[in-house]
XYZ file of C-alpha atoms in Angstrom:
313
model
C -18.421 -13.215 41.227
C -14.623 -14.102 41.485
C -12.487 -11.137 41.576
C -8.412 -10.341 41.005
C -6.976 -9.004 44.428
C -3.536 -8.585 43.258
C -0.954 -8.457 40.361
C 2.686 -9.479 40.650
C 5.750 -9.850 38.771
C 8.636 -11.620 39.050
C 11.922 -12.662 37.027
C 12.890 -15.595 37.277
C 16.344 -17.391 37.101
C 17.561 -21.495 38.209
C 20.592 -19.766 38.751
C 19.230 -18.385 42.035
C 18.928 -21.497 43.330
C 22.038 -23.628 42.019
C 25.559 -20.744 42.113
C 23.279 -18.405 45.202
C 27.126 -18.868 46.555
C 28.268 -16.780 44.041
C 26.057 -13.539 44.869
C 24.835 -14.469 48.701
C 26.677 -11.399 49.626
C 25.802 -9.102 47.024
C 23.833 -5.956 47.930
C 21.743 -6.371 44.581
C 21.234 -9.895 44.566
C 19.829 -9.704 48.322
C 17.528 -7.030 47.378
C 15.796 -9.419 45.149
C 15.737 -11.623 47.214
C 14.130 -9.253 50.129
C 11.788 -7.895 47.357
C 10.128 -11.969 46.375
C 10.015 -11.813 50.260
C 7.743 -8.830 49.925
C 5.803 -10.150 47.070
C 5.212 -13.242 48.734
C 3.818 -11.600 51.767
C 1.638 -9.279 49.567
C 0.365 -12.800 48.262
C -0.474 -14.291 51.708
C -2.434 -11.382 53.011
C -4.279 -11.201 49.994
C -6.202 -14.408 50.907
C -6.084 -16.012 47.320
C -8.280 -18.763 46.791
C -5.984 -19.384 43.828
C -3.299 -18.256 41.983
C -3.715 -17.408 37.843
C 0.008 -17.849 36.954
C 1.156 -16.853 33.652
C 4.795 -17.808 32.351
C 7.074 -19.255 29.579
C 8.154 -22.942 28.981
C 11.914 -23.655 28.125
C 11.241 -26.314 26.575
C 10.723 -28.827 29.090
C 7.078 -29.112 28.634
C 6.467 -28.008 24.914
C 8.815 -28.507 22.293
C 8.911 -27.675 18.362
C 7.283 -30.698 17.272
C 3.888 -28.912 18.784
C 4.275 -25.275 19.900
C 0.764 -23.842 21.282
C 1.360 -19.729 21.467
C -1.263 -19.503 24.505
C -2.257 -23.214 26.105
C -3.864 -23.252 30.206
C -3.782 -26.340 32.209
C -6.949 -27.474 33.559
C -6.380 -30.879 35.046
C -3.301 -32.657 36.029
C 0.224 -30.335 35.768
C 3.776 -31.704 36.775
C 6.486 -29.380 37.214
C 9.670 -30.610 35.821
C 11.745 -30.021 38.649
C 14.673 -28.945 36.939
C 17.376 -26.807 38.695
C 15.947 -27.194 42.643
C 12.421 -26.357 41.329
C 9.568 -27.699 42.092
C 9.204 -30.859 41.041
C 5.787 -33.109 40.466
C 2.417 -32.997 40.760
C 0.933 -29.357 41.449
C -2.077 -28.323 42.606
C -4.902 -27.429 39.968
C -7.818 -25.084 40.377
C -9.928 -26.732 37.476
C -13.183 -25.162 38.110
C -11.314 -21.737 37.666
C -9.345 -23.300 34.382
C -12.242 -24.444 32.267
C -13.881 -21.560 32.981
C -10.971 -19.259 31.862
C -10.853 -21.430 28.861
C -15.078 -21.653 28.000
C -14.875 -17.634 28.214
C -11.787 -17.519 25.933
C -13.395 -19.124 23.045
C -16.657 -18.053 24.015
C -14.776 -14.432 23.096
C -12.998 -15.718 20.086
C -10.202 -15.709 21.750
C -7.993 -19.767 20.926
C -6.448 -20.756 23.510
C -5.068 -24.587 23.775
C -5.720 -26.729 26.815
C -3.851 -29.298 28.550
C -4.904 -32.307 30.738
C -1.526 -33.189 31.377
C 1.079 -29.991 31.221
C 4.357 -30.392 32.189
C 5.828 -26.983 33.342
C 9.881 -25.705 34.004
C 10.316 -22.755 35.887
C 8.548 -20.674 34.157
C 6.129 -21.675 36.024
C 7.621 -22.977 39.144
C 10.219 -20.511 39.996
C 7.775 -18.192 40.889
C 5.658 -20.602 42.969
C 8.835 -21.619 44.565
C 9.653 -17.947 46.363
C 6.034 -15.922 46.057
C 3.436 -19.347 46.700
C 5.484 -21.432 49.304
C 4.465 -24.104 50.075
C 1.805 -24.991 46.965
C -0.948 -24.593 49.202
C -3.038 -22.493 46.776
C -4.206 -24.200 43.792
C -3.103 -22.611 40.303
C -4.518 -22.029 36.660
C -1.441 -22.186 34.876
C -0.785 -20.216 31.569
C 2.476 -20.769 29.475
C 3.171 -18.075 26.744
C 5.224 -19.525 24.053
C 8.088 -16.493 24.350
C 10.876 -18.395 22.736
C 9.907 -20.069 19.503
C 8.820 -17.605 16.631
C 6.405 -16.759 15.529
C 5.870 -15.809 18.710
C 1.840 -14.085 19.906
C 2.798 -9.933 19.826
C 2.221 -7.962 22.606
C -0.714 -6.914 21.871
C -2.523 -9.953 21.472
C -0.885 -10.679 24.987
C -2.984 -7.561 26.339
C -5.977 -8.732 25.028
C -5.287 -12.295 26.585
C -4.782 -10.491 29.467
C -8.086 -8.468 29.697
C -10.080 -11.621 28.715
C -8.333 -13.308 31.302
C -9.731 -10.223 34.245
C -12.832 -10.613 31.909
C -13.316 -14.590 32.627
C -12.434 -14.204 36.365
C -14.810 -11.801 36.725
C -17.482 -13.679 35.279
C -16.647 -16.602 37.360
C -19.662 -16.943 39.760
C -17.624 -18.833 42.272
C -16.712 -15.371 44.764
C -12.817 -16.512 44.903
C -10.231 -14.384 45.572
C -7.510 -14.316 42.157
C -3.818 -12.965 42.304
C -2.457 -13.077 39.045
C 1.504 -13.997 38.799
C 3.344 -12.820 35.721
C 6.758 -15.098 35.769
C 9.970 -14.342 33.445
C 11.937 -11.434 32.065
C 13.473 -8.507 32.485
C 16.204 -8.022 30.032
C 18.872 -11.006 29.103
C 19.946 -12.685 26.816
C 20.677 -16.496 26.149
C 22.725 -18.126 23.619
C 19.616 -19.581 21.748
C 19.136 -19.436 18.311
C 16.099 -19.238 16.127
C 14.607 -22.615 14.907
C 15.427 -21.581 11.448
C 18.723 -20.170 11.768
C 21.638 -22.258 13.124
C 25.129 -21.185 13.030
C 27.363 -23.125 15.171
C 27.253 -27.001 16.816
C 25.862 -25.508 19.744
C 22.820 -24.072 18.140
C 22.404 -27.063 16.158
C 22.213 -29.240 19.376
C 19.508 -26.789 21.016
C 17.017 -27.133 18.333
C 17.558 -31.018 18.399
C 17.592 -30.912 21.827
C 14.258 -28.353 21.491
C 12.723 -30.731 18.639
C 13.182 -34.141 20.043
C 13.161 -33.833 24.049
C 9.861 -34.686 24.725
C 10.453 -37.842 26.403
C 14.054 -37.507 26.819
C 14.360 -33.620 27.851
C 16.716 -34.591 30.569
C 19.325 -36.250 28.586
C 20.201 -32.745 27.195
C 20.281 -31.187 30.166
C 23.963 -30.626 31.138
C 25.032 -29.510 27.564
C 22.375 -27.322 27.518
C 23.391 -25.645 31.121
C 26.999 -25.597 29.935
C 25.926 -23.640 26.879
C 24.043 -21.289 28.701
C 26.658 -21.125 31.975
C 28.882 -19.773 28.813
C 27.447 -17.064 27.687
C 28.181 -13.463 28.977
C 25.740 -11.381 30.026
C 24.052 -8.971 28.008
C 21.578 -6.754 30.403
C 19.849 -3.612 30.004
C 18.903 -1.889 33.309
C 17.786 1.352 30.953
C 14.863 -0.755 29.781
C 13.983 -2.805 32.597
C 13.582 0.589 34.898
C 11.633 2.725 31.924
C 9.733 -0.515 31.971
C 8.807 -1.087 35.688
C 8.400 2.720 35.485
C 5.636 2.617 33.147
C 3.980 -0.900 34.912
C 3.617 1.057 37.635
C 1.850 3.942 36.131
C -0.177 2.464 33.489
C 1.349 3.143 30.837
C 2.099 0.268 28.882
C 0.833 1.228 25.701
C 3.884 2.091 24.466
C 5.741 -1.100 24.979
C 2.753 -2.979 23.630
C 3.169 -1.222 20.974
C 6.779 -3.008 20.475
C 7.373 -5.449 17.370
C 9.543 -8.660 18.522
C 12.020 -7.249 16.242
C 12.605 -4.038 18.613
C 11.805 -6.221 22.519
C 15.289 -8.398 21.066
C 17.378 -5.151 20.263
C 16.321 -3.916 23.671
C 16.187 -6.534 25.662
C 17.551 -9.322 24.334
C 15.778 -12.271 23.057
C 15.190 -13.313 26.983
C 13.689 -9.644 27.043
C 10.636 -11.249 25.087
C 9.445 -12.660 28.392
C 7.399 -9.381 29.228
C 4.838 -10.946 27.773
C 3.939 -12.569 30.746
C 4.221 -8.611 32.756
C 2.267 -7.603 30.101
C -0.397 -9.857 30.241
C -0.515 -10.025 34.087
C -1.486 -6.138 33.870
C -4.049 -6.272 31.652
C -6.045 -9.122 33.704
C -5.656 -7.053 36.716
C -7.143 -3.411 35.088
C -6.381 -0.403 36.811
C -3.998 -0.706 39.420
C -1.926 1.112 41.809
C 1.323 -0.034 40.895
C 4.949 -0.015 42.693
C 8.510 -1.637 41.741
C 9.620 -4.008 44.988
C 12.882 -4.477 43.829
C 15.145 -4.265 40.821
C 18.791 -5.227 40.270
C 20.977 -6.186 37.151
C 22.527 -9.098 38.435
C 24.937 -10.576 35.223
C 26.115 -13.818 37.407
C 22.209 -14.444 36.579
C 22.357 -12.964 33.280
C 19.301 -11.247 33.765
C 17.877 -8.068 34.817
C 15.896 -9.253 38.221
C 12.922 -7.129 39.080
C 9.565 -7.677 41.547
C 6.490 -5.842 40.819
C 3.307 -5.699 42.555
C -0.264 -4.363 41.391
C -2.927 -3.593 43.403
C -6.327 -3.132 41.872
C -8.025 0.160 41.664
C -7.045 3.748 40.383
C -8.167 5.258 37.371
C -5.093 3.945 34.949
C-alpha cells in the first residue's frame, strides 16, 4: 500500500518573488526563506514518489461562473504562471488522482474532477520553493477559500482524513508528502460576491465572474488594488496556530465558523484550510514550526511547518 511520509506547510505570497528587493535584507523575511529551504530538503530526503498538494485558486483557474468547493486534477494541469510562478504544463500523478477521487465518492465524500485545471499559486508557489524542479508528479487539490459559501473546517478535516484514507488504500507502495499551500493571517482588499462597496470591488467580482478566458487582462488593476492595501496581520494567531499544528491539537480551530477565521485572521486567514486539511491526511504526527515571521511588505503572516508521521496525537 501507498503511504504519507511527510506533511508540510507553507504560506505563500507572489510578492516574494516580484518586490524580494524590498525585504532581501530583512532578518524575518530571510528566515522564511531559510525555513522553505528546510522544508524543501525535508521533501527530498523523504523520497516522494509524488506530491498530494492541497491549495486555493485566486481566481485564475476557477471563477464565479462555476465555483467547485473541493475539485482534484487527474489529467492535464497548467499553472498560470502569474507573478514568476510556474508557468505551463505540470506533471500529473493520475493513477494516484483517480484513485483519491474513486475512494472519495466511494466514501460519500463529492469531490469535482478536472481533466484540464488551470492552477495560480496556490498551487505553484509552493512547488516553486519546496518541489524544485517539478520532478515529482502531483495530485493537485484546490480548496475554494475565497468565494462563500465556502466548505467549513470541519468538512476540510474530514477531506483530509479521506484523503490519508485513499492513499493508504492505494495498492501502488508510493511514497506521499502531502503539501498544504496558503495562509497564515492577511488580509486582501476583496470583497464578498454579494457585497460591493466601492469601484474597486465592483471590478474584482467582474474581473472574478468573467476572467475565464481573459484572466490576464485584469491583471495589473487587480495587483494595483492589492499593492494598495495595508497590511492587516496577526502574529497572535498564526503562533497559537502553528503551536497547536504541532501538537495535535487542532480541534479547536476546526471548531472555528468562517465568521470568527475573518475576525482573526482576516479573510486571507481562511486559507488554513489547506493546513488543516494537510494534517488530517497525514494522522498523527510529530510536528515542529520551521519558520514564522509577520512580514507586512507581504501582507501576510509567513510560516513553514513540517509533519512527520507517527506519535500518538
Amino acid at each position: 500500500m501507498s503511504q504519507v511520509v511527510l506533511g508540510v506547510g507553507a504560506s505563500h505570497s507572489t510578492l516574494m518573488n516580484t518586490h524580494w528587493d524590498e525585504v532581501a535584507d530583512l532578518p524575518d523575511a530571510i528566515a522564511f526563506r531559510e525555513g522553505l529551504e528546510e522544508a524543501a530538503a525535508l521533501v527530498a530526503e523523504a523520497r516522494p514518489d509524488a506530491v498530494v498538494i492541497i491549495g486555493s485558486n485566486h481566481f485564475r483557474g476557477f471563477f464565479l461562473d462555476l465555483m467547485p468547493a473541493v475539485t482534484i486534477g487527474v489529467a492535464e494541469c497548467v499553472g498560470a504562471g502569474e507573478s514568476g510562478t510556474p508557468g505551463g504544463p505540470l506533471p500529473v500523478d493520475t493513477a494516484l488522482a483517480r484513485s483519491l477521487v474513486d475512494s472519495l465518492l466511494e466514501n460519500e465524500f463529492d469531490a469535482a474532477f478536472s481533466l484540464r485545471l488551470q492552477v495560480d499559486h496556490g498551487i505553484t508557489h509552493s512547488l516553486q520553493y519546496l518541489v524544485p524542479g517539478l520532478d515529482v508528479p502531483i495530485v493537485p487539490v484546490v480548496l475554494n477559500m475565497f468565494a462563500p459559501p465556502l466548505p467549513t473546517l470541519r468538512r476540510c478535516h474530514r477531506l483530509g482524513e479521506q484523503i490519508g484514507r485513499a492513499v493508504a488504500g492505494d495498492g501502488a507502495g508510493k511514497r506521499v508528502v502531502v503539501i498544504a499551500s496558503g495562509g497564515l493571517s492577511h488580509r486582501l482588499p476583496w470583497p464578498k460576491w454579494f457585497e460591493t462597496f466601492s469601484d474597486d470591488d465592483r471590478f474584482l467580482v467582474e474581473a472574478w465572474l468573467n476572467g475565464r478566458t481573459s484572466w490576464k487582462e485584469y491583471e495589473v488593476r487587480r495587483r494595483q488594488i492589492i499593492r494598495a492595501a495595508e497590511a492587516d496581520i496577526n502574529p497572535d494567531f498564526d503562533r497559537r496556530f502553528l503551536d497547536l499544528l504541532a501538537t495535535g491539537g487542532l480541534a479547536e480551530i476546526v471548531g472555528y465558523d468562517n465568521d470568527r477565521v475573518e475576525a482573526e485572521a482576516g479573510n486571507g486567514g481562511q486559507e488554513i484550510r489547506s493546513w488543516v486539511t494537510m494534517a488530517a491526511a497525514v494522522g498523527p504526527a510529530e510536528g515542529r514550526t520551521l519558520a514564522y515571521a509577520p512580514i507586512p511588505q507581504w501582507l501576510t503572516g509567513m510560516g513553514v511547518a513540517a509533519l512527520v508521521p507517527g506519535g500518538n496525537r
